[in-house]
Coordinates of C-alpha atoms and ligand atoms in Angstrom, one line a residue:
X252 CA -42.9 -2.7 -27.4
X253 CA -45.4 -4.3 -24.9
X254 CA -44.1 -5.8 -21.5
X255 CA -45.6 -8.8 -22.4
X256 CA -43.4 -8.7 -25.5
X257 CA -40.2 -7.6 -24.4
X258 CA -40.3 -10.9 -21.3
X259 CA -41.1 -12.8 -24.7
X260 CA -38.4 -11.7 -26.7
X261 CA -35.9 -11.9 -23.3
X262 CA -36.5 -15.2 -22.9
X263 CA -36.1 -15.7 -26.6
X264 CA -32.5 -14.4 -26.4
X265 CA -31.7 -16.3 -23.7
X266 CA -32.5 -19.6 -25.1
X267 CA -31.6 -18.4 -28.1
X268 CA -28.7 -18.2 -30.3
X269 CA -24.6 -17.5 -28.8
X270 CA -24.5 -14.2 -30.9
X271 CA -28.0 -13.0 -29.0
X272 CA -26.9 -14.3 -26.0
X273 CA -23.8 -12.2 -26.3
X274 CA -25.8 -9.3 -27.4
X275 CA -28.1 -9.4 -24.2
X276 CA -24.8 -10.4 -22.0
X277 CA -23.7 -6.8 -23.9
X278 CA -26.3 -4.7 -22.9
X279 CA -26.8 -6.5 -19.5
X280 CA -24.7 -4.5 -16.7
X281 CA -21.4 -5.7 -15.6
X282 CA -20.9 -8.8 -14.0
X283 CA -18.5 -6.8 -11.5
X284 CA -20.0 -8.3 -8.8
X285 CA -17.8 -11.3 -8.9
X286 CA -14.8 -9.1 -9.8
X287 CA -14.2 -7.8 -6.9
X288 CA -10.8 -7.4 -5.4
X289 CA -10.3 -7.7 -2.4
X290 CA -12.9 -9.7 -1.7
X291 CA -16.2 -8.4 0.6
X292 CA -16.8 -10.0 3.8
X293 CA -20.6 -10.6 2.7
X294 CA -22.0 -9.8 -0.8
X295 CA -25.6 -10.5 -1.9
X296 CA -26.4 -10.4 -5.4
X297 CA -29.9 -8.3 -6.4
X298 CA -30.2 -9.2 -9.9
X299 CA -33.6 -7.6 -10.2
X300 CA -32.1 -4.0 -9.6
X301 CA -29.4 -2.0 -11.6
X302 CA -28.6 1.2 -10.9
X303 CA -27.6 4.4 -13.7
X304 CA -25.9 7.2 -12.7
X305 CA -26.6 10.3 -14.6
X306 CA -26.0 13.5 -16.1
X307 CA -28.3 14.7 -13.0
X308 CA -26.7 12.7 -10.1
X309 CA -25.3 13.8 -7.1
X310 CA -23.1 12.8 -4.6
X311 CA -24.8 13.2 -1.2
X312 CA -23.2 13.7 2.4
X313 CA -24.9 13.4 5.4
X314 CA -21.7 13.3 7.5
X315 CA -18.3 15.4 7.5
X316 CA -16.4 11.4 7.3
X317 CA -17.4 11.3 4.0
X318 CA -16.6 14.7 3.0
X319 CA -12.8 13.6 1.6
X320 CA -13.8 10.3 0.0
X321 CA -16.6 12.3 -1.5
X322 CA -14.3 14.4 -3.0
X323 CA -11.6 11.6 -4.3
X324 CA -14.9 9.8 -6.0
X325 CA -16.5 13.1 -7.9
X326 CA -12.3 13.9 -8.9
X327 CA -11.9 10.0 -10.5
X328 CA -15.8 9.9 -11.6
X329 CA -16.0 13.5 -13.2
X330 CA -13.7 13.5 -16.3
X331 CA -14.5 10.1 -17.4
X332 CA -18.5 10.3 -17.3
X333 CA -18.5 14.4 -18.1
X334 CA -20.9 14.7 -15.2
X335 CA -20.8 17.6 -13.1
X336 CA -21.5 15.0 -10.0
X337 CA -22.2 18.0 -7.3
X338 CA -21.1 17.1 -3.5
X339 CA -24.4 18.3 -1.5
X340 CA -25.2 18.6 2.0
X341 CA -28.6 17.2 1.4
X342 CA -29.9 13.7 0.9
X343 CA -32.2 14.0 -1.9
X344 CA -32.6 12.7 -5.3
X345 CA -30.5 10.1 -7.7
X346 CA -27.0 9.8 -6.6
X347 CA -24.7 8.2 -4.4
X348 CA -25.0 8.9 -0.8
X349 CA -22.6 8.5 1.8
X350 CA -24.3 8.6 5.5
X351 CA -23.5 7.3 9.1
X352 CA -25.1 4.5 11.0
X353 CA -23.8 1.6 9.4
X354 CA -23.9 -1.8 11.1
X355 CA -22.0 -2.4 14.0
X356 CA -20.4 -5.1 12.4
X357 CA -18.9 -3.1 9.8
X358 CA -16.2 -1.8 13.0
X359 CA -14.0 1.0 12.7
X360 CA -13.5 0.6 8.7
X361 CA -15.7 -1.2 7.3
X362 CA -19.0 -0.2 5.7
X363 CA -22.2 -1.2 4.1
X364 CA -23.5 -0.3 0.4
X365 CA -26.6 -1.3 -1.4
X366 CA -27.8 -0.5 -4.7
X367 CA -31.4 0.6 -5.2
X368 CA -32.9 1.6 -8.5
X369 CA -32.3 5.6 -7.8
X370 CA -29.2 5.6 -5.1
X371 CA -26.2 4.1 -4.3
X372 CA -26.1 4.3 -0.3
X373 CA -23.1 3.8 1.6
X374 CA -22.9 3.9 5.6
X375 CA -20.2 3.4 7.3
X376 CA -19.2 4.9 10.8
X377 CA -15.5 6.4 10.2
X378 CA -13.8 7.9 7.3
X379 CA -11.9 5.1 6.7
X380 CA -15.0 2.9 5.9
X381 CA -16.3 5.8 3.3
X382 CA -12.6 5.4 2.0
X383 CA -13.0 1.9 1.9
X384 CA -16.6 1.7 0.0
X385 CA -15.8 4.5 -2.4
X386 CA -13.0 2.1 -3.5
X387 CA -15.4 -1.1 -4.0
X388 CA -17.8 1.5 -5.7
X389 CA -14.8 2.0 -8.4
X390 CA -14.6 -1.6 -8.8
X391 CA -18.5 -1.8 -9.3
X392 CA -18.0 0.7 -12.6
X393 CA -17.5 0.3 -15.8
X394 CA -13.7 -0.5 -16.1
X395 CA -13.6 2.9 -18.4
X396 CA -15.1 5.1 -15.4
X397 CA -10.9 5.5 -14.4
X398 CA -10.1 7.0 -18.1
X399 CA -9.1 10.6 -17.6
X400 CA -10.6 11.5 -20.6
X401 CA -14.7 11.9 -21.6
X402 CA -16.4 8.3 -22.2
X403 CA -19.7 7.0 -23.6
X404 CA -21.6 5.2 -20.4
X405 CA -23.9 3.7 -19.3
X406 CA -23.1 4.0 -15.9
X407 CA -24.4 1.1 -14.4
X408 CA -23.8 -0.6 -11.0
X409 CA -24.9 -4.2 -10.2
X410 CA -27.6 -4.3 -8.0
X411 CA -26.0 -5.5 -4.5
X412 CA -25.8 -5.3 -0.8
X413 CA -22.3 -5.9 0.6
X414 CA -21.4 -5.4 4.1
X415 CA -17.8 -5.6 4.5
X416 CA -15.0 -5.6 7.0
X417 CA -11.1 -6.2 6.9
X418 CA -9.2 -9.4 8.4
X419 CA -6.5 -6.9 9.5
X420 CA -6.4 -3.5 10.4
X421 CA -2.9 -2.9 8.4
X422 CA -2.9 -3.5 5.2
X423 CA 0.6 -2.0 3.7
X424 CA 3.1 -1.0 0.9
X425 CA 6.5 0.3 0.7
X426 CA 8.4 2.3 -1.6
X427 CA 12.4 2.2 -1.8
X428 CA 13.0 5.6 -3.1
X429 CA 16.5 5.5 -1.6
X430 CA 17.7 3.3 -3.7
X431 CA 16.1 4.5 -7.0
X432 CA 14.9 8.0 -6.3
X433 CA 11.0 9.0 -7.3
X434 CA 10.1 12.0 -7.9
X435 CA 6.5 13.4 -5.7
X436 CA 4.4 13.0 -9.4
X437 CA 6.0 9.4 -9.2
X438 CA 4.9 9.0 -5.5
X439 CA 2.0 10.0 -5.6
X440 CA 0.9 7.9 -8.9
X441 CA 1.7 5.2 -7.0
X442 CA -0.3 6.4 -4.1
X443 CA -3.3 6.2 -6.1
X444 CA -2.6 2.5 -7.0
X445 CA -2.0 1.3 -3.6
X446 CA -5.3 3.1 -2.6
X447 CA -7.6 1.5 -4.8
X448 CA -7.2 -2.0 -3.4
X449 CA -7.9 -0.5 0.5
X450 CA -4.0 -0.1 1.2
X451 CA -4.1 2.3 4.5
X452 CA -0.8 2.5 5.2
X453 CA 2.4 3.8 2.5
X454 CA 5.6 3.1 4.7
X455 CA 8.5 5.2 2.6
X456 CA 12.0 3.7 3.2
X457 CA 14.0 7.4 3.0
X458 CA 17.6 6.7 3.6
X459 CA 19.9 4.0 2.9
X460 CA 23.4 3.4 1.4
X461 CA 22.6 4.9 -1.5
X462 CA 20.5 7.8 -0.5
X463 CA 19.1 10.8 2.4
X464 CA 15.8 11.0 0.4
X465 CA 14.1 13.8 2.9
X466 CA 15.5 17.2 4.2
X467 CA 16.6 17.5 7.8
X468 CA 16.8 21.2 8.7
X469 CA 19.4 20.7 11.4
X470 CA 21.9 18.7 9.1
X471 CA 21.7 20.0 5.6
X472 CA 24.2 17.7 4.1
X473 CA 22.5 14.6 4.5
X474 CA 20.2 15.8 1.7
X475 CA 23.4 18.2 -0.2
X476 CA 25.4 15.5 -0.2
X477 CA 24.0 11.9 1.0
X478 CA 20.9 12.9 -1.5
X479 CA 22.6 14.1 -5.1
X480 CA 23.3 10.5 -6.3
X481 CA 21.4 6.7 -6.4
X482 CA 22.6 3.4 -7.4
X483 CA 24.3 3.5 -11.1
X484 CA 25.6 7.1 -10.5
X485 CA 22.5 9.8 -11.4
X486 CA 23.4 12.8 -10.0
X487 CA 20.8 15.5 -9.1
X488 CA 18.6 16.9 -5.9
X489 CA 17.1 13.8 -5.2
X490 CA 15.5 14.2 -2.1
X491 CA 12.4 15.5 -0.6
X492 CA 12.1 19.4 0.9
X493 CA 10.1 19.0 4.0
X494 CA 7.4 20.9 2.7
X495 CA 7.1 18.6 -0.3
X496 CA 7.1 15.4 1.8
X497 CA 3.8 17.2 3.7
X498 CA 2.2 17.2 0.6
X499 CA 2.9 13.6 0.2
X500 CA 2.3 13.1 3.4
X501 CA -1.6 14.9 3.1
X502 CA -1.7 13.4 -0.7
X503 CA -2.0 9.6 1.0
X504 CA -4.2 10.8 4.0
X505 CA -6.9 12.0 1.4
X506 CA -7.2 8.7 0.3
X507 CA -7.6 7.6 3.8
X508 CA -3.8 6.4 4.1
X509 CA -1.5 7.0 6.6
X510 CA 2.6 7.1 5.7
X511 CA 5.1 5.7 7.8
X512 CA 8.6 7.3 7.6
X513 CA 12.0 4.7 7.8
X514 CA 15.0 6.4 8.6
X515 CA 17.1 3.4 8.6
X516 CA 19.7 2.8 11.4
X517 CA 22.4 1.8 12.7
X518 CA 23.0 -0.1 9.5
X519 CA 22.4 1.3 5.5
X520 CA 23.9 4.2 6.7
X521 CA 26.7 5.4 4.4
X522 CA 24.9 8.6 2.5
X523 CA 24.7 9.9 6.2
X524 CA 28.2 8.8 6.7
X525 CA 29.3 10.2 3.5
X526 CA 27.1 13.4 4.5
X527 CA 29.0 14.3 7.9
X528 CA 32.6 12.8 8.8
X529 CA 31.6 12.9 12.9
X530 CA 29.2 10.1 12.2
X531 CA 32.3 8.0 11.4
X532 CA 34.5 6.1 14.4
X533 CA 37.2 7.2 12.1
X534 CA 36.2 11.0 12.0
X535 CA 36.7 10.7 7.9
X536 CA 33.7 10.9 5.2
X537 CA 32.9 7.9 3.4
X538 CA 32.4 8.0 -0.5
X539 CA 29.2 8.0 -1.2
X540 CA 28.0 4.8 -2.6
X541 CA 26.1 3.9 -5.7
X542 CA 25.8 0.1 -6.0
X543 CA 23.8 -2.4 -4.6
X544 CA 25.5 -4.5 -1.5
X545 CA 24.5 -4.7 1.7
X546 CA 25.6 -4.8 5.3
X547 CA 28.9 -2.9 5.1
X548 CA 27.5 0.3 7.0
X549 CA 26.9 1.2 10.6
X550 CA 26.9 4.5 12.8
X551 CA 29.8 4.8 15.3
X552 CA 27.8 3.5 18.2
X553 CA 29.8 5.1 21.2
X554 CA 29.9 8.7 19.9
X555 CA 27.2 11.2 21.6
X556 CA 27.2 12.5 18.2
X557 CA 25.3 9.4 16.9
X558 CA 22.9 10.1 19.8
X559 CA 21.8 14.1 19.0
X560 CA 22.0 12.7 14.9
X561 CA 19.6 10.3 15.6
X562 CA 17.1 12.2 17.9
X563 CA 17.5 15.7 15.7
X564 CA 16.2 13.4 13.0
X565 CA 13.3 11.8 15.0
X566 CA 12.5 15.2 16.1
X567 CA 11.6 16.8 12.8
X568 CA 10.3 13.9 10.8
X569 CA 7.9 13.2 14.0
X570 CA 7.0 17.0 13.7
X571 CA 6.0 16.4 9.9
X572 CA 4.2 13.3 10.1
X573 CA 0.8 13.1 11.8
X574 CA 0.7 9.5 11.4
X575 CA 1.6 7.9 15.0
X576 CA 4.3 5.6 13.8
X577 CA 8.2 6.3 12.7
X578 CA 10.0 3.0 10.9
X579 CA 13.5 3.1 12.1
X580 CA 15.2 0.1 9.9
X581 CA 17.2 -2.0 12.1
X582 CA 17.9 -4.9 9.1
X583 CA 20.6 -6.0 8.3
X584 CA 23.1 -4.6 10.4
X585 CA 26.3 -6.5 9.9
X586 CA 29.1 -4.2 10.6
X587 CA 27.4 -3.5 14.0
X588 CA 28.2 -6.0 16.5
X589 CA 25.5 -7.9 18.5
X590 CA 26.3 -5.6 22.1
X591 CA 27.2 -2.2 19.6
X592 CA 23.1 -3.2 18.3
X593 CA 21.9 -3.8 21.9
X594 CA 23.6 -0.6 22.9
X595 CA 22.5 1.4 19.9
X596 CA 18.6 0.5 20.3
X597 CA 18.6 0.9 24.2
X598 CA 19.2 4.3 23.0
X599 CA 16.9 5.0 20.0
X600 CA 13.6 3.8 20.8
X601 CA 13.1 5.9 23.7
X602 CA 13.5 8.4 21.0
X603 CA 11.0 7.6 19.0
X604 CA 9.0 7.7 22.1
X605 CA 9.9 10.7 23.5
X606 CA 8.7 12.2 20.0
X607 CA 5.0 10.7 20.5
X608 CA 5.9 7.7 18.1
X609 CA 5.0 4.0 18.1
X610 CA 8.7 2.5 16.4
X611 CA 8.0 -0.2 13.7
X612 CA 11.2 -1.8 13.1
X613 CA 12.8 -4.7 10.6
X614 CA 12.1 -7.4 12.9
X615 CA 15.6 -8.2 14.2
X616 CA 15.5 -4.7 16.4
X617 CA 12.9 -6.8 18.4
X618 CA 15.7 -8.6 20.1
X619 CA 16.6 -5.6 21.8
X620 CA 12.9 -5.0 23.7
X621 CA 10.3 -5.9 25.5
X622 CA 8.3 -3.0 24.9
X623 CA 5.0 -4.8 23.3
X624 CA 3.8 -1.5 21.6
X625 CA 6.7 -1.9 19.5
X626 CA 5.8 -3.4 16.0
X627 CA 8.7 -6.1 14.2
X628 CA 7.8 -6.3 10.2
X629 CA 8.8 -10.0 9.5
X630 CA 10.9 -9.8 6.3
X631 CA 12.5 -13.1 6.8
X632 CA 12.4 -16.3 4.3
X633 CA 12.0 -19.2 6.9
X634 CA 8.6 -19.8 8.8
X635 CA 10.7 -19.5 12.1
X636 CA 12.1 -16.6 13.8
X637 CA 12.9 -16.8 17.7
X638 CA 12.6 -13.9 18.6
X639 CA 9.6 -12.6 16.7
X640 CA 7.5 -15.4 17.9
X641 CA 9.5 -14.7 21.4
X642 CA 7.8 -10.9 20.6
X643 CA 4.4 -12.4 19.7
X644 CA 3.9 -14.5 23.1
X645 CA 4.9 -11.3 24.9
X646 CA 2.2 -9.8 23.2
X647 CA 3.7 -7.5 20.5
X648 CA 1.5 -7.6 16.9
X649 CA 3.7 -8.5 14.2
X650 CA 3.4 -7.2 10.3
X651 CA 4.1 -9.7 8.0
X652 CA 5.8 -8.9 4.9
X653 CA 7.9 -12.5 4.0
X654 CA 10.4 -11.7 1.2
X655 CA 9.7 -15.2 -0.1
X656 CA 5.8 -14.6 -0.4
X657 CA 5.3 -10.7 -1.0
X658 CA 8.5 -8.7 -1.7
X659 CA 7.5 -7.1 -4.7
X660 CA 10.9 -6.7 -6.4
X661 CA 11.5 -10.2 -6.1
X662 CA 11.4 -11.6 -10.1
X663 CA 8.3 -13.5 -11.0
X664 CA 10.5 -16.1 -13.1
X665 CA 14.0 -16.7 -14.6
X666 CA 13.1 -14.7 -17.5
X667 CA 12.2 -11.5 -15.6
X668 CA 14.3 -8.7 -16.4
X669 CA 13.6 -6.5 -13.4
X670 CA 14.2 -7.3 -9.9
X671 CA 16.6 -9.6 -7.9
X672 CA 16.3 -13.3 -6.7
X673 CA 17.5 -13.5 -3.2
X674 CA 14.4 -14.9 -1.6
X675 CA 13.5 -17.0 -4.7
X676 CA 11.2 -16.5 -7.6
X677 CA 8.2 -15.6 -6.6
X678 CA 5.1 -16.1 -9.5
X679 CA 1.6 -15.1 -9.1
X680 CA 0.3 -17.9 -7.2
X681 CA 3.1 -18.2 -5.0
X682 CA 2.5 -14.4 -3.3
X683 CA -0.8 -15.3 -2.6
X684 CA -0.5 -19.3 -1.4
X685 CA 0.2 -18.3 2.1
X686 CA -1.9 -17.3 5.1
X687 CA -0.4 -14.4 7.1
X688 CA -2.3 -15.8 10.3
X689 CA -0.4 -19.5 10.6
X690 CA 2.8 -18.6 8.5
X691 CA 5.6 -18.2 11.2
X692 CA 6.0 -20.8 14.6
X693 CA 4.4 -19.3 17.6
X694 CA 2.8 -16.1 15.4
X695 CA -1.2 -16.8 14.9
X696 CA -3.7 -14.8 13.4
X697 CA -4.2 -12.8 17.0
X698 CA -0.5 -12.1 17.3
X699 CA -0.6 -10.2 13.4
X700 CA -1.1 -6.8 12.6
X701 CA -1.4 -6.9 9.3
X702 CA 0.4 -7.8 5.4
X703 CA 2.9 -5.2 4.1
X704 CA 4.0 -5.4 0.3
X705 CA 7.7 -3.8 0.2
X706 CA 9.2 -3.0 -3.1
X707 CA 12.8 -2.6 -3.1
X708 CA 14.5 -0.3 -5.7
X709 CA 17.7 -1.6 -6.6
X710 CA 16.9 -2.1 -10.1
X711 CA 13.8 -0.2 -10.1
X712 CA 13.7 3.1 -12.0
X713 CA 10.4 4.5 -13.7
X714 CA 6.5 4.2 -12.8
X715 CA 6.9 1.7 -15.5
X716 CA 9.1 -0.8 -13.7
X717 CA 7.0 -0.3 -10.4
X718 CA 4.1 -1.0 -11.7
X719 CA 5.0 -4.3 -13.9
X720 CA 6.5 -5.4 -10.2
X721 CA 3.4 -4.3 -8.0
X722 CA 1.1 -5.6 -10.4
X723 CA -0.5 -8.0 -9.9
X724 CA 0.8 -8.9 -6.5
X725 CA 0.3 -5.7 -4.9
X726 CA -3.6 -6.2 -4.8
X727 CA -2.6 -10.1 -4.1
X728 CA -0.9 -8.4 -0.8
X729 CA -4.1 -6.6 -0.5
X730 CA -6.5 -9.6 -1.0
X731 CA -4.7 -11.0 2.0
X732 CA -4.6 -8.7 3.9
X733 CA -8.3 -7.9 3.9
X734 CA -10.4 -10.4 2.6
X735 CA -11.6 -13.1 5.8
X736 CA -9.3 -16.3 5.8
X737 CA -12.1 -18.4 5.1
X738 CA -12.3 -17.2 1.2
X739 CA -8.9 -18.1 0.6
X740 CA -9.0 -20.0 -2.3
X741 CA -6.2 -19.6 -5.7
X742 CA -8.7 -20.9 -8.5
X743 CA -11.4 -19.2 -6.3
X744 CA -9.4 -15.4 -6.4
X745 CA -7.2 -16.2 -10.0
X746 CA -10.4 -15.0 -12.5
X747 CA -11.5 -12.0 -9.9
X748 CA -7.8 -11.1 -10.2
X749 CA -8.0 -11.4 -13.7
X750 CA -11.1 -9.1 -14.3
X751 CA -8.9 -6.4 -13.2
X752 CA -6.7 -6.1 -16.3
X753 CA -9.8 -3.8 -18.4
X754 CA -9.4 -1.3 -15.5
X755 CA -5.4 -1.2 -15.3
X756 CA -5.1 -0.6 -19.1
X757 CA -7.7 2.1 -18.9
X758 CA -5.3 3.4 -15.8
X759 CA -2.4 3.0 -17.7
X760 CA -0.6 0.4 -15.4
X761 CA 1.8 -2.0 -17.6
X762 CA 1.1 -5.2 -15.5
X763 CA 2.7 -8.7 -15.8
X764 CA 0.1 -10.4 -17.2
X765 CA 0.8 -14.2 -15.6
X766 CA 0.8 -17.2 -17.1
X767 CA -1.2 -18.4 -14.2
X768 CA -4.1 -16.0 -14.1
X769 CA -7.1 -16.1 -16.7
X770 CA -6.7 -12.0 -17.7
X771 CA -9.9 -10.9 -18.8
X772 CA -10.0 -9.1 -22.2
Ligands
ACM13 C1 15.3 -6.0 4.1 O1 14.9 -6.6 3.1 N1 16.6 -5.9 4.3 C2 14.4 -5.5 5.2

């Protein structure tokens, strides 16, 4: 066919018929561009180009950064297309290339990438912003390029340039395994989920009530004993080994994600009590506990005992974790009275100090301080709190994670089987109608550190019930956490949220699929 004849019969199709519109809309490449979640800080369309990657492609460093997000891309990429998808040294040829000297603008994790006709470049200055555009490239592919299994392509991307940039430097999720215990396979399937929607940090809540989750070499029973059970009575070695949590640990930092360990004290405490009878006042073990109320744990407070428990802990989990923050609970501490709390924490955080940690804490622990490094995760249900925005003017950063907005084991509606209802039912729409940056009195945008998305385990068990819980408001938690405020808009984000359902049935993920949101087929 001549040029001049294929523009005719384009144009032909266009003003044609719905059935040969669809067939060109078919053949045309993805409209991804506006299916993008979370949302890039500047996107600009280049309809003209479209990009194919091939059997002959190769994915092309010119910087060390981009050696690991290299390698997570050609591991996703690889089964589905059946492409070899080499990682060179070089810069030469049809491929995706990842290279340094991206715009100052893009800051310590953003990045830039344009699509040309041969290439998909990415630049970006840190590992974190290869991370970062590796993940918007996902989104960019067909929905089928995450099967684990052969596919028929094309492979085409959109042509584009984006420059993008987070709101917030922390953008979070947290796993209960205490409560319900996951096994690594578990964890880390999840890790891949949070990654994909630019999650950097996986805070893992590893002892409660119900469970000692991680192996402390120095007290073996808090794993032999406080680990063999979980809420409704399973019994079994459900806990980490240290070197199995390092693999976690290294799992997340290859997809450019850094875990945060909570050892929760001097509250939801009873598998350690249960563990060792000197951390009782009493001197007597408790039963171990396998149901789901709160508050009716504490650590004797004036025993040295508590003291060398605490720091042998802090002192091994610091050793394992390269990540330079340790999560030391702090909620809900109601059979510790207010001085016994004071008393407790003027001793602990100098701990996790001493260790070469920054403490994130529930945010009632921030009562006890003035140390602004210290970080208070909002988990409250009010848009006031004293003493976090008495934090905030001091200058500490807060990490918002209001149980009312963005727990993710809250239920969506009446008629949701899974999850509780504490903070209220919390749909789609409601996760995401808040802004993290003017939510609580006296805490603005400069005083916040970031969105975290915790998801509690009480009545969680499988991947299965995760995922129907994270998803969708897991990438919501993400969308506000990175996109800029000034996008913030429901019927704006509700379809580009909705274009993601192709891609999480190719991955498997069984998703609430809202009422509220427009799902694309
Ligand atoms: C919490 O939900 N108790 C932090």
């Amino acid at each position: 066919m001549t040029t001049k004849l294929k523009a005719a019969l384009a144009a032909l199709l266009i003003a044609g018929s719905g059935a040969l519109v669809t067939e060109t809309a078919a053949a045309a490449p993805a409209t991804t561009l506006q299916e993008l979640v979370p949302q890039p800080a500047q996107l600009q369309p280049r309809p003209e180009i479209t990009f194919t990657l091939t059997a002959t492609a190769k994915i092309q460093l010119s910087t060390p950064d981009a050696r690991q997000p290299a390698e997570l891309l050609a591991g996703i990429l690889r089964p589905s297309t059946g492409y070899a998808l080499p990682i060179t040294d070089t810069v030469q040829g049809d491929g995706i290339v990842l290279t340094s000297g991206a715009d100052p603008k893009t800051g310590p994790e953003g990045y830039q990438l344009d699509v040309t006709p041969k290439q998909v470049v990415i630049r970006a200055n840190t590992p974190a912003g290869h991370f970062n555009a590796v993940q918007t490239l996902r989104q960019l592919l067909p929905a089928k390029a995450e099967a684990k299994t052969k596919q028929q392509g094309p492979w085409q991307v959109p042509g584009a340039s984006i420059l993008d940039h987070p709101r917030y430097h922390h953008r979070g999720a947290m796993l209960d395994v205490s409560r319900h215990f996951f096994t690594p396979d578990q964890v880390k399937r999840y890790i891949d989920q949070i990654a994909a929607f630019k999650i950097n940090y996986f805070h893992l809540h590893l002892s409660d009530d119900q469970g000692w989750r991680l192996e402390i070499k120095s007290w073996p029973e808090l794993t032999k004993i406080g680990g063999s059970t979980e809420v409704g009575g399973r019994t079994g070695k459900l806990f980490y080994t240290q070197d199995q949590y390092k693999d976690l640990v290294a799992y997340a930092a290859a997809r450019g994600i850094t875990t945060i360990p909570e050892f929760d004290v001097p509250g939801h405490t009873n598998a350690a009590q249960a563990s060792y009878a000197e951390l009782n006042c009493d001197g007597k073990k408790r039963p171990l506990y396998t149901g789901t109320e709160v508050g009716f744990s504490s650590l004797c407070i004036n025993k040295e005992i508590t003291y060398k428990f605490v720091e042998d802990v802090i002192r091994e989990v610091a050793a394992i974790t390269p990540g330079p923050y340790l999560h030391i609970g702090g909620d809900e501490a109601l059979s510790t009275p207010d001085a016994d709390y004071q008393t407790f924490m003027n001793r602990a955080l100098p701990l996790v100090k001493k260790y070469g940690k920054t403490t994130v804490g529930w945010h009632e622990f921030v009562k006890t301080t003035k140390d602004t490094s210290t970080i208070p995760q909002f988990w409250g249900t009010t848009t006031t709190d004293e003493n976090v925005a008495a934090a905030a003017k001091r200058g500490n950063k807060v990490l918002m994670s209001p149980a009312n907005r963005i727990y993710l084991d809250m239920k969506y509606d009446k008629n949701t089987k899974l999850g509780l209802d504490w903070a209220g039912l919390v749909e789609v729409k409601d996760s995401y109608s808040w802004n993290p940056g003017a939510y609580l009195k006296g805490v603005a945008e400069q005083n916040v550190r970031g969105v975290e998305a915790p998801l509690w385990t009480e009545t969680i068990k499988t991947s299965q019930d995760i995922e129907y819980m994270a998803f969708p408001r897991l990438p919501v938690a993400a969308e506000l956490g990175w996109a800029q405020a000034s996008v913030h808009n429901w019927d704006r984000f509700a379809p580009r949220l909705g274009a993601q359902a192709p891609r999480w049935k190719v991955q498997g993920i069984g998703f609430y699929a809202s009422p509220q949101v427009p799902w694309k087929k």
